[in-house]
GROMACS .gro file of C-alpha atoms in nm:
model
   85
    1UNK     CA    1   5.657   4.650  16.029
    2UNK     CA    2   5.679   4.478  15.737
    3UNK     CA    3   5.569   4.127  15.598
    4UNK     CA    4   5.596   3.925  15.276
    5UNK     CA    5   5.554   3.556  15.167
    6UNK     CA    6   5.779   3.367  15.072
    7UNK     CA    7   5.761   3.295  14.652
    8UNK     CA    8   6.011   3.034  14.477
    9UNK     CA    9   6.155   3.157  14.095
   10UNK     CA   10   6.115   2.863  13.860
   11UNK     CA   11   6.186   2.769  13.539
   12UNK     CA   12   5.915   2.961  13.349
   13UNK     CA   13   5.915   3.364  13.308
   14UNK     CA   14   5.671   3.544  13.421
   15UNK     CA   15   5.465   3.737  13.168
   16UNK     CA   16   5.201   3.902  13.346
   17UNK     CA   17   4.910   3.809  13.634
   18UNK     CA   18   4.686   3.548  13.582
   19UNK     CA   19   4.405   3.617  13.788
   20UNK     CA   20   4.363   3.769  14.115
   21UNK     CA   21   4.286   3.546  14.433
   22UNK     CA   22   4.162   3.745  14.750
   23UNK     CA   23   4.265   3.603  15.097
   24UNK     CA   24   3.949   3.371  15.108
   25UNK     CA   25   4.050   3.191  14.754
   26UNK     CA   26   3.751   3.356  14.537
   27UNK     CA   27   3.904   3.443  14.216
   28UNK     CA   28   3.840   3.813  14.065
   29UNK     CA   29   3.853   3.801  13.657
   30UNK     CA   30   3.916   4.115  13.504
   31UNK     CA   31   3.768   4.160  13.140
   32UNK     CA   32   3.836   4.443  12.963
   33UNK     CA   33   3.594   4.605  12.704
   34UNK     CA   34   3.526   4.893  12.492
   35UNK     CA   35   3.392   5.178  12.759
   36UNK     CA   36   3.407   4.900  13.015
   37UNK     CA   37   3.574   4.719  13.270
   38UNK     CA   38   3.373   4.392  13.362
   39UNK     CA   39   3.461   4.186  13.722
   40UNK     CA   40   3.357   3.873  13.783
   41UNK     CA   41   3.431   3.664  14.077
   42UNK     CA   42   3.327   3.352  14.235
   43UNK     CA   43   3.236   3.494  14.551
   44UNK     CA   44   3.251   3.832  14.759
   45UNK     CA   45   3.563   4.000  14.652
   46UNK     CA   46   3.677   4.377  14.690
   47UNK     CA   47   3.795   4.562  14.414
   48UNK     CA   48   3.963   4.867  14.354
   49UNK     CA   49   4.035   5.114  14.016
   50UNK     CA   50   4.301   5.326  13.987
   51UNK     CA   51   4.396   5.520  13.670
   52UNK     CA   52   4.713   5.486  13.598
   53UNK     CA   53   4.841   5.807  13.734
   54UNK     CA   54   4.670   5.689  14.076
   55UNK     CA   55   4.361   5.846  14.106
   56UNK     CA   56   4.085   5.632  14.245
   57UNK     CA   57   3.745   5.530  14.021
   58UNK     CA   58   3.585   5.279  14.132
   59UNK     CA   59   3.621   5.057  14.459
   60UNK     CA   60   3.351   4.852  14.616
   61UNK     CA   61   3.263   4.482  14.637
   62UNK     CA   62   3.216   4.210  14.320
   63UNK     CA   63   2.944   3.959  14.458
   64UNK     CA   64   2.911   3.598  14.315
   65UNK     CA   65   2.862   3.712  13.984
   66UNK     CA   66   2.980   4.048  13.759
   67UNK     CA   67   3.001   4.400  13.825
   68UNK     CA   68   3.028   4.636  13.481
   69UNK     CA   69   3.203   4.961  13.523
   70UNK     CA   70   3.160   5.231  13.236
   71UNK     CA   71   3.539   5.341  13.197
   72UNK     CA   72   3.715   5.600  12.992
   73UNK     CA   73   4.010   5.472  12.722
   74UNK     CA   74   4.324   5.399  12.900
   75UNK     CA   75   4.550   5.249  13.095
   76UNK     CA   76   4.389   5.142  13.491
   77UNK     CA   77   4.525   4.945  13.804
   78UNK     CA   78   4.238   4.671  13.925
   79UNK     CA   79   4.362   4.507  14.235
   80UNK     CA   80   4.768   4.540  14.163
   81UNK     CA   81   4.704   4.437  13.775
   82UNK     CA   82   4.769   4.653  13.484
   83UNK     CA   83   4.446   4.683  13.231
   84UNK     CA   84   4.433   4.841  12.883
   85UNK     CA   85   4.093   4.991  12.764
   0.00000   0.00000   0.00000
């Protein structure tokens, strides 16, 4: 089975992902460093780290406030969004 939402195309291009918004609105804000990968969200919110060729480094839960993971150079996946270390 398989489900989508519906999206509209408008006049502006897309350029990249704002911000991430889990299913109960609370924003996740992903803030690359040097070493580190900082989250921050507004509320409970599950992450996930991939490295680019999909191997997993981090998952677990961002609580009203940050989480700072110590992070390799390179290129990693947080929640569906490209990040450059």
């Amino acid at each position: 089975m398989l489900t989508t939402n519906a999206f509209a195309v408008g006049e502006e291009n897309a350029t990249g992902i704002d911000k991430v918004v889990n299913e109960a609105g609370n924003e996740l804000q992903i803030i690359p460093g040097r070493g580190e990968l900082t989250l921050r969200a507004n509320g409970q919110t599950r992450a996930a780290v991939f490295t680019i060729d999909g191997k997993q480094v981090w998952n677990g839960s961002v609580q009203n406030g940050e989480k700072t993971i110590r992070l390799n150079r390179g290129i990693y996946v947080v929640n569906g969004r490209k990040v450059v270390l």
